[in-house]
mmCIF file of C-alpha atoms and ligand atoms in Angstrom:
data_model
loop_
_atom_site.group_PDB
_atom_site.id
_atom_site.type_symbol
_atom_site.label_atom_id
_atom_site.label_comp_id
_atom_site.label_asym_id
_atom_site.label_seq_id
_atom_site.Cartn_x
_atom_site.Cartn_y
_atom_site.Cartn_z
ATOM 1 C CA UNK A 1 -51.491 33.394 18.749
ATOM 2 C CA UNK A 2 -48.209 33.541 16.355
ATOM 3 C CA UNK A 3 -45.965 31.079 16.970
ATOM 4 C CA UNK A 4 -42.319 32.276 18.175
ATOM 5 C CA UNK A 5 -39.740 31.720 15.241
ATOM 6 C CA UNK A 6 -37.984 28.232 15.165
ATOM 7 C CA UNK A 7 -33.808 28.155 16.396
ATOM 8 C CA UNK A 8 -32.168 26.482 13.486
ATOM 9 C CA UNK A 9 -31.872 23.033 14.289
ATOM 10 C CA UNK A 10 -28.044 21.858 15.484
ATOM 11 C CA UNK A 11 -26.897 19.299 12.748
ATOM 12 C CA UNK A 12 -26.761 16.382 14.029
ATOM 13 C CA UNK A 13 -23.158 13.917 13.570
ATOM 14 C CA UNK A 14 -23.444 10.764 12.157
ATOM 15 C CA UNK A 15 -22.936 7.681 14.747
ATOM 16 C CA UNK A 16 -19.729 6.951 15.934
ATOM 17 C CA UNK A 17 -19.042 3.189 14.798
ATOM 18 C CA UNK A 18 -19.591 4.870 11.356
ATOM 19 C CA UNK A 19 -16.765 7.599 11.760
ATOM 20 C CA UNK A 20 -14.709 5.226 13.231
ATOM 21 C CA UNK A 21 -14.649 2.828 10.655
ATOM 22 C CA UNK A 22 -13.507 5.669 7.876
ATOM 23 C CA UNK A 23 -10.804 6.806 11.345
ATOM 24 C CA UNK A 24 -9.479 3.705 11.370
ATOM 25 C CA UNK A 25 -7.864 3.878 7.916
ATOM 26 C CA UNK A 26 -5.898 7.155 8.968
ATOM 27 C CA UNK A 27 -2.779 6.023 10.623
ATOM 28 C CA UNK A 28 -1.844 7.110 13.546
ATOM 29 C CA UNK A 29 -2.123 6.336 17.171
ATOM 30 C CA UNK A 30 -5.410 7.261 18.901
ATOM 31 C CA UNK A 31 -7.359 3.928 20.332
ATOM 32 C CA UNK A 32 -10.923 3.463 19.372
ATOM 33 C CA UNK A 33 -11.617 3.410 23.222
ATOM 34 C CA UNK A 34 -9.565 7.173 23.260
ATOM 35 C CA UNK A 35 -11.702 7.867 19.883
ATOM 36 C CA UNK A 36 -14.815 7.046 21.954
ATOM 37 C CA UNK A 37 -13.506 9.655 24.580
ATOM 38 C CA UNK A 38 -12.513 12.394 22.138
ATOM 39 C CA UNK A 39 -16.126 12.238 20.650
ATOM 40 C CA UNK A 40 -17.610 12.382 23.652
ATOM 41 C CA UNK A 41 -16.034 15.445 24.698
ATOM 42 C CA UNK A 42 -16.642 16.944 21.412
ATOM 43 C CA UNK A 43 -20.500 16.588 21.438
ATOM 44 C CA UNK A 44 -20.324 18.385 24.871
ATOM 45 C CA UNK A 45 -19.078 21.858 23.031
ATOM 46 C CA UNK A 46 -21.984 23.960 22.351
ATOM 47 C CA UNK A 47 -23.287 25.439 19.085
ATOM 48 C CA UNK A 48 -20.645 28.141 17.771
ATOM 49 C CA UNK A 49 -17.863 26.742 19.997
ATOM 50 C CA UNK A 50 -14.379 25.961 19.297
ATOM 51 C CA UNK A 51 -12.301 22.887 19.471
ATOM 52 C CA UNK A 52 -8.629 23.233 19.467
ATOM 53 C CA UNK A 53 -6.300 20.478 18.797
ATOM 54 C CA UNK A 54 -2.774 20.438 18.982
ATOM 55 C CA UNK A 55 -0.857 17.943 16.966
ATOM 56 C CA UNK A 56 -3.014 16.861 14.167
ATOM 57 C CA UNK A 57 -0.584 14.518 12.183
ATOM 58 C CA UNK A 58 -2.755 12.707 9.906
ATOM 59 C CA UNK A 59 -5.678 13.838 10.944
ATOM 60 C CA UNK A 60 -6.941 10.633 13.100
ATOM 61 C CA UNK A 61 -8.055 12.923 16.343
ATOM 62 C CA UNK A 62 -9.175 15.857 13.990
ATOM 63 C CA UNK A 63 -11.578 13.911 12.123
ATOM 64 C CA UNK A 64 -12.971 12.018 15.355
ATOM 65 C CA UNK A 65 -13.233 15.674 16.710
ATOM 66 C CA UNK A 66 -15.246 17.421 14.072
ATOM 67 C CA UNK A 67 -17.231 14.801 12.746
ATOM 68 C CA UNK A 68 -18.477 15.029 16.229
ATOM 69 C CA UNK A 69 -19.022 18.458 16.143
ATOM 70 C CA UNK A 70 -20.600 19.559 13.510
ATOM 71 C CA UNK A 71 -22.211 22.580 15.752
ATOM 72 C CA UNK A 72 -18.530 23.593 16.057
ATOM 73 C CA UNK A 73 -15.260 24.930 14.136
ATOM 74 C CA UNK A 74 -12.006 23.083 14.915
ATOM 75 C CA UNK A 75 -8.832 24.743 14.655
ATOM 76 C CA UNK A 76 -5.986 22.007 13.981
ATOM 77 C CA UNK A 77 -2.022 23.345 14.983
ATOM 78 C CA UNK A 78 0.789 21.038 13.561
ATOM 79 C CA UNK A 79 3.867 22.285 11.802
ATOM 80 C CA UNK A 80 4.803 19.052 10.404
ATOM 81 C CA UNK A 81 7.683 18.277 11.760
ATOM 82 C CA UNK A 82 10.236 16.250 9.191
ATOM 83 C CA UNK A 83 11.522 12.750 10.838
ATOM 84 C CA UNK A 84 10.574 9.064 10.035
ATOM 85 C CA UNK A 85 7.854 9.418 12.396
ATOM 86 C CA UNK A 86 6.035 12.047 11.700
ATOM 87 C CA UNK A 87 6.530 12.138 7.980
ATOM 88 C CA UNK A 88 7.010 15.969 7.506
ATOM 89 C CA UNK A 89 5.005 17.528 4.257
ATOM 90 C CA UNK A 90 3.519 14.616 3.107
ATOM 91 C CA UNK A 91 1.821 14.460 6.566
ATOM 92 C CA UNK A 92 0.250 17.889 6.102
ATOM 93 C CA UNK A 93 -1.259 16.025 2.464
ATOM 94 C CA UNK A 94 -2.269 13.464 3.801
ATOM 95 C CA UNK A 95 -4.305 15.493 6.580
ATOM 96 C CA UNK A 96 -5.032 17.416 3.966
ATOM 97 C CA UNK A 97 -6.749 14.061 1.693
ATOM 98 C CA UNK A 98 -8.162 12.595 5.231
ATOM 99 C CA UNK A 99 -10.372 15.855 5.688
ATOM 100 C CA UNK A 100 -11.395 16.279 2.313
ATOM 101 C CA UNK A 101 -12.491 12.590 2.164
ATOM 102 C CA UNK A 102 -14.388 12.883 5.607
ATOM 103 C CA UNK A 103 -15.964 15.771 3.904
ATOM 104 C CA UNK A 104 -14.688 18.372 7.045
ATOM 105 C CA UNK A 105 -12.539 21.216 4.812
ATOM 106 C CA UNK A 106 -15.262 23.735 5.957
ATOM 107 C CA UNK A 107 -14.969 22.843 9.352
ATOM 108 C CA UNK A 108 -11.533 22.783 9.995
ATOM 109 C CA UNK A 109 -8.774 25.430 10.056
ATOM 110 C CA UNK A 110 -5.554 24.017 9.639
ATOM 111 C CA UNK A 111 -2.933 26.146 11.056
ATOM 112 C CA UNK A 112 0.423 24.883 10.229
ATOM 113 C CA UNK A 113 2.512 26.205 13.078
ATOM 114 C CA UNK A 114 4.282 25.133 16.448
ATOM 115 C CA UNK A 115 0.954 25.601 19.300
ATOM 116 C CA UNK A 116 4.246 27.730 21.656
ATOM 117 C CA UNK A 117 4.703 30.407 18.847
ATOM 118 C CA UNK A 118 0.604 30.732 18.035
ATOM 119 C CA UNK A 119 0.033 30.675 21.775
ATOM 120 C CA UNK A 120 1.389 34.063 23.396
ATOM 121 C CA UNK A 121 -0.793 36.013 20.262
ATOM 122 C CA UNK A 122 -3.960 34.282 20.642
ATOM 123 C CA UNK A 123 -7.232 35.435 22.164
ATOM 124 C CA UNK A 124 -10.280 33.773 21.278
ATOM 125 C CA UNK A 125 -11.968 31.487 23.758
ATOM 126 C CA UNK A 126 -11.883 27.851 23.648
ATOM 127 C CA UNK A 127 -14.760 25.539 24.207
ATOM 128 C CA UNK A 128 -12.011 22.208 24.319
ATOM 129 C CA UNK A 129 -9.097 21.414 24.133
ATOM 130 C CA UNK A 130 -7.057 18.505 22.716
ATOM 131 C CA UNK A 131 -3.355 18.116 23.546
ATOM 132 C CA UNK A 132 -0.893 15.676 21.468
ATOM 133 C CA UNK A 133 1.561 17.899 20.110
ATOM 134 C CA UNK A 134 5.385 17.492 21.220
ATOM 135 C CA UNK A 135 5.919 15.542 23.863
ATOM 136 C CA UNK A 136 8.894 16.759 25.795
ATOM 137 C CA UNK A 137 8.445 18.913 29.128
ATOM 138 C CA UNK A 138 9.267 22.160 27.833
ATOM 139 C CA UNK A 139 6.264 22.169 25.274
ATOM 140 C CA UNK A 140 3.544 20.294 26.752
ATOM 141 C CA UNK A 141 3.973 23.334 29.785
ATOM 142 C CA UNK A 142 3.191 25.751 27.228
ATOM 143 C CA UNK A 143 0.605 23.993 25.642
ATOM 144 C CA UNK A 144 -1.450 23.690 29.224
ATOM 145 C CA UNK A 145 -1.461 27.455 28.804
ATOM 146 C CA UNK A 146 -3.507 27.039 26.209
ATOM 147 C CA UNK A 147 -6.384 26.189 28.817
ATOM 148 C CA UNK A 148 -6.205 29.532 29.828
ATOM 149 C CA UNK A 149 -8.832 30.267 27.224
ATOM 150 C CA UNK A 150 -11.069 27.441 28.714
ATOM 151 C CA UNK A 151 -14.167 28.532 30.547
ATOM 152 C CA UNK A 152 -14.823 27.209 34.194
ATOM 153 C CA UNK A 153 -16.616 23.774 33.158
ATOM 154 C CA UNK A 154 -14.954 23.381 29.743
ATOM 155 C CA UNK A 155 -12.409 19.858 29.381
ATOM 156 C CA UNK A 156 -8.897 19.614 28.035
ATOM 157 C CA UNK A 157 -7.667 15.934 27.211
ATOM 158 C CA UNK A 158 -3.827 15.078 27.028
ATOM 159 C CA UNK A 159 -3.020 12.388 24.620
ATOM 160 C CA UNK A 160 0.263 9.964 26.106
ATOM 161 C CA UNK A 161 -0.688 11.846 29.736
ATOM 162 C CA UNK A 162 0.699 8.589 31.424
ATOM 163 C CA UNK A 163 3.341 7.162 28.926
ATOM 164 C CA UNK A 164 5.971 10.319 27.887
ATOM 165 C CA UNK A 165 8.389 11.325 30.347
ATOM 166 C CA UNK A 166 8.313 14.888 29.233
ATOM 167 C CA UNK A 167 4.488 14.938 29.280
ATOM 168 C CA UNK A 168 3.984 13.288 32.995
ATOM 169 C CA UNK A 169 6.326 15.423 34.532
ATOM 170 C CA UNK A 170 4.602 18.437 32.832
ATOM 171 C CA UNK A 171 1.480 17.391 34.520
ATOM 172 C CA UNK A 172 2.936 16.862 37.898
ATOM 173 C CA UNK A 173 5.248 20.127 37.635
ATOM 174 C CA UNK A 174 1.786 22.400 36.562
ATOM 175 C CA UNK A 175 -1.613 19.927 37.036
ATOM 176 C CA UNK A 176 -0.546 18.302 39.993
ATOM 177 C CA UNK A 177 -0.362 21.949 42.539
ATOM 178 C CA UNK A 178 -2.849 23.616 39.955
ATOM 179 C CA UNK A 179 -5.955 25.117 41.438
ATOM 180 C CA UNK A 180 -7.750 25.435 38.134
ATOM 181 C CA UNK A 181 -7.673 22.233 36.522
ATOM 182 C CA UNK A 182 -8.997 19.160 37.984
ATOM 183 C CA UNK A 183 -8.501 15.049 36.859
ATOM 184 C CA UNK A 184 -11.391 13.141 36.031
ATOM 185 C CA UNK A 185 -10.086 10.018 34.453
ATOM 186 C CA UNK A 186 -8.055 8.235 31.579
ATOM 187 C CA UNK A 187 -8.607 6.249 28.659
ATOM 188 C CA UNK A 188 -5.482 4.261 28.610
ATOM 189 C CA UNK A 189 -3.188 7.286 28.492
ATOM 190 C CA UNK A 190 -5.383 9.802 27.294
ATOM 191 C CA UNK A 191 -6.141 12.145 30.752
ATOM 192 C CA UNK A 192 -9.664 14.489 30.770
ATOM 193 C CA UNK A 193 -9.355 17.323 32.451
ATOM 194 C CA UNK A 194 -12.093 19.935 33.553
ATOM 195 C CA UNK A 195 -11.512 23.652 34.383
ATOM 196 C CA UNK A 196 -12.452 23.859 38.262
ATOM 197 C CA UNK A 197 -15.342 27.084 39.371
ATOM 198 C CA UNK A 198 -13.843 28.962 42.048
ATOM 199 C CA UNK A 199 -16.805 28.084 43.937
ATOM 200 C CA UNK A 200 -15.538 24.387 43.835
ATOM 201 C CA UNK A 201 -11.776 24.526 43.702
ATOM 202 C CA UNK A 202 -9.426 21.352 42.887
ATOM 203 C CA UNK A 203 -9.572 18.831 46.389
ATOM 204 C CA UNK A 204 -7.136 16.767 47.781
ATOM 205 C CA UNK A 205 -8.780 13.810 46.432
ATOM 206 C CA UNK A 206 -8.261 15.235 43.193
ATOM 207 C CA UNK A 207 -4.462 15.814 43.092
ATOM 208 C CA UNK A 208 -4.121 12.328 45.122
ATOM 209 C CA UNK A 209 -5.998 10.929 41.895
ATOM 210 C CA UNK A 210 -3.548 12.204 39.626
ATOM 211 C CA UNK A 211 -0.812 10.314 42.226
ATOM 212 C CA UNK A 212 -2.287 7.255 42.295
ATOM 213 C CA UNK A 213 -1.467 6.959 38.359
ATOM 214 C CA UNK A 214 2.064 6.963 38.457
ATOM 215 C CA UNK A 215 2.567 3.236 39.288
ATOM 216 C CA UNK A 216 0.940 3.248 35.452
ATOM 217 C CA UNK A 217 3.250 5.655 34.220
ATOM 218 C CA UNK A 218 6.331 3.860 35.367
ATOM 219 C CA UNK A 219 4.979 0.131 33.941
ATOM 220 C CA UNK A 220 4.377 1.948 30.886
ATOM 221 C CA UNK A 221 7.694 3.964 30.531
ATOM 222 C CA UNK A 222 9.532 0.005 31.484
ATOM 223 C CA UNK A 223 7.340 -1.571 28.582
ATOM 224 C CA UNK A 224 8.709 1.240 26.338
ATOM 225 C CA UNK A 225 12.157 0.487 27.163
ATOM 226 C CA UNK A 226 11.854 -3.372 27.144
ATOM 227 C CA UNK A 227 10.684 -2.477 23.684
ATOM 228 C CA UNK A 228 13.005 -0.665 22.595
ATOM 229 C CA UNK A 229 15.324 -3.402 23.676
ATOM 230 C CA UNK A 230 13.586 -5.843 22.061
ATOM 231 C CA UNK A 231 12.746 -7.677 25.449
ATOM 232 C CA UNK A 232 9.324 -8.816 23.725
ATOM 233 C CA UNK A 233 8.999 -11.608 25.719
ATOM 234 C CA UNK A 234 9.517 -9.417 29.465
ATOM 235 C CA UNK A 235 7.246 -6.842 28.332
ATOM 236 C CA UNK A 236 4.458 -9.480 27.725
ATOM 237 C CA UNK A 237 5.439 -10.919 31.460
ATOM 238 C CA UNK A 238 4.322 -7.283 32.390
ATOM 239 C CA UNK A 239 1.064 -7.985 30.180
ATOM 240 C CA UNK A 240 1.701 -6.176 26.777
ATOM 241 C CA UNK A 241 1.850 -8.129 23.824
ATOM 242 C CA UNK A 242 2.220 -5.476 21.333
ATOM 243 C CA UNK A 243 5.026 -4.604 19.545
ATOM 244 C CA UNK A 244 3.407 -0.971 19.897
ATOM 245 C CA UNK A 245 4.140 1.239 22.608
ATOM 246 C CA UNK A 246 1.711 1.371 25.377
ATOM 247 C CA UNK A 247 -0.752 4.509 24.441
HETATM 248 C C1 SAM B 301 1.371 12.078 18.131
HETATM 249 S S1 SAM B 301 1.212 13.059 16.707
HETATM 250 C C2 SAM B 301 -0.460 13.593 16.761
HETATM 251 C C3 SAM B 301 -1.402 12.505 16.465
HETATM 252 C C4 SAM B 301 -2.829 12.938 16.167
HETATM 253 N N1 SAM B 301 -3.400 13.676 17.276
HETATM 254 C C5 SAM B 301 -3.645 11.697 15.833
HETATM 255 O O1 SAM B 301 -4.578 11.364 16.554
HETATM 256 O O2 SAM B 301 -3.340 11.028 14.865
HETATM 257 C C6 SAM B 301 2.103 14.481 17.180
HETATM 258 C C7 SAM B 301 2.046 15.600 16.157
HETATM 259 O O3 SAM B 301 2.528 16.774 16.816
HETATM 260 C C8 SAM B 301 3.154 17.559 15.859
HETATM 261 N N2 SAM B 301 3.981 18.541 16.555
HETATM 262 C C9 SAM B 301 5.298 18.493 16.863
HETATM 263 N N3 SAM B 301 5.671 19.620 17.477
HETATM 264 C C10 SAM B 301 4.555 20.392 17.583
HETATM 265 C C11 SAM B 301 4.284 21.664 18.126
HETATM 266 N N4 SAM B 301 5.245 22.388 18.718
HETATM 267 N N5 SAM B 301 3.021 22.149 18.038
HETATM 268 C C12 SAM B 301 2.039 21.417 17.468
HETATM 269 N N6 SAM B 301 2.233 20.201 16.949
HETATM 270 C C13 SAM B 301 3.471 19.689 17.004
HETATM 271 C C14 SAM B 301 3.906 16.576 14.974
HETATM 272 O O4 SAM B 301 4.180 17.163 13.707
HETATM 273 C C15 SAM B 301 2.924 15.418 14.933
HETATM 274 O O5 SAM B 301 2.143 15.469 13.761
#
C-alpha cells in the first residue's frame, strides 16, 4: 500500500534558558518570569499564524516571541518614539542588530508606525497578540481593538496591565464590562487574556478576577511614586527593593 505523503515537519525552537540568556543582553524591561509567559503563548500559535506585537523597543519581547515561534511570522509595530527613554532611531538599530544577531530578520516584519494609525486599515487575522506600546488610556483602548482580529480561543497579553495608570483604567473602562475577552492570570504585571466562544461567554467570576487585582495596582502605582520621590527606604517597607519600577 503507498504510504500517504509526509506534512513538513514544524521547526522546532531552541529551549528557552538558551534564548533567554542571548534576551537578557537586550535592554529593556520584560522579566524572565514574563519571558517564560510570552514564550509560552507563542508556542501555542499554530503553523502559518501570526504574532503581533506592539511596542518592540529593543527587541527584548520580539525576540522571546519569534524564537518561540518559528512555525509563525511576527509583525513588530513601534515608531520609535524620541525621549531619554525610549532612545528614538538608535532604538529602531538596535532592534534592528538584536534580530539580526538572534538570526530572526526573515521572521519578523518590522513596521515602524504608531499600532492607532496601522489599526483602522488592517485586516489580516491574528493568532496573538502582545500589547506594550504607549501606555496612556487613550492608546492602550485602541490597541485592545486590535483583538478584534483574534479568533475565539486565541490570547492577548498586556505588558504593565497592573502598574500604568493609563493602561489599568483602559482595562477596567473596556476588559472589565467586555463580553469577549476573559482574564486568566498575571505574571507580575503582564495580564493573559483569552478571546471568550459565545458558547461560553465572560462570568462573573471572571470580571471579579480582574477586581480583585487592583489592591496590586494601587501598591504598585505608591511604589512608583515613593520612587520617584526617592522614598527608597518606604518603598522597601512595602517590600520592593529595587530602584526599578515595579513591572
Ligand atoms: C515599554 S517599550 C516596549 C518594550 C518591549 N516590548 C520589550 O520587551 O523590550 C514601549 C515601546 O512602545 C513604543 N511606542 C510608543 N508609542 C507607540 C505606539 N503608538 N504604537 C506602538 N508602539 C509605540 C515606544 O517607542 C517603545 O519602544
Amino acid at each position: 500500500m503507498p504510504t500517504p505523503p509526509q506534512q513538513p515537519a514544524a521547526p522546532s525552537p531552541p529551549d528557552f534558558q538558551t534564548v533567554f540568556g542571548q534576551v537578557r543582553e537586550i535592554g529593556g524591561w520584560l522579566t524572565e518570569a514574563q519571558a517564560r509567559t510570552l514564550w509560552d503563548e507563542a508556542r501555542r500559535v499554530p503553523a502559518g499564524g501570526l504574532i503581533v506585537e506592539i511596542g518592540s523597543h529593543q527587541g527584548r519581547s520580539t525576540v522571546v516571541l519569534a524564537a518561540a515561534a518559528p512555525q509563525a511570522r511576527v509583525v513588530a509595530i513601534d515608531p520609535f518614539v524620541g525621549g531619554t527613554m525610549f532612545g528614538g532611531l538608535a532604538t529602531r538599530d538596535r532592534f534592528q542588530s538584536n534580530l539580526a544577531r538572534a538570526g530572526l530578520v526573515e521572521q519578523v516584519e518590522l513596521r515602524q508606525a504608531r499600532s492607532t494609525e496601522l489599526r483602522p486599515s488592517w485586516t489580516e487575522p491574528v493568532s496573538f497578540l502582545y500589547i506594550d506600546g504607549k501606555h496612556d488610556y487613550w492608546t492602550l483602548s485602541d490597541d485592545l481593538r486590535w483583538s478584534e482580529f483574534l479568533p475565539d480561543g486565541a490570547r492577548l497579553c498586556i505588558h504593565d496591565a497592573y502598574s500604568s495608570i493609563g493602561v489599568t483604567l483602559g482595562l477596567l473602562r473596556h476588559v472589565l464590562p467586555s463580553r469577549r475577552l476573559r482574564y486568566l492570570d498575571r505574571t507580575g504585571s503582564l495580564a493573559r487574556f483569552e478571546v471568550a466562544a459565545v458558547t461560553a461567554p465572560v462570568s462573573r467570576a471572571d470580571r471579579l478576577r480582574i477586581l480583585a487585582e487592583l489592591p496590586w495596582w494601587l501598591r504598585n502605582v505608591g511604589i512608583k511614586v515613593l520612587l520617584r520621590l526617592r522614598l527608597y527606604p518606604l518603598a522597601r517597607l512595602v517590600g520592593h527593593s529595587d530602584r526599578a519600577d515595579p513591572y
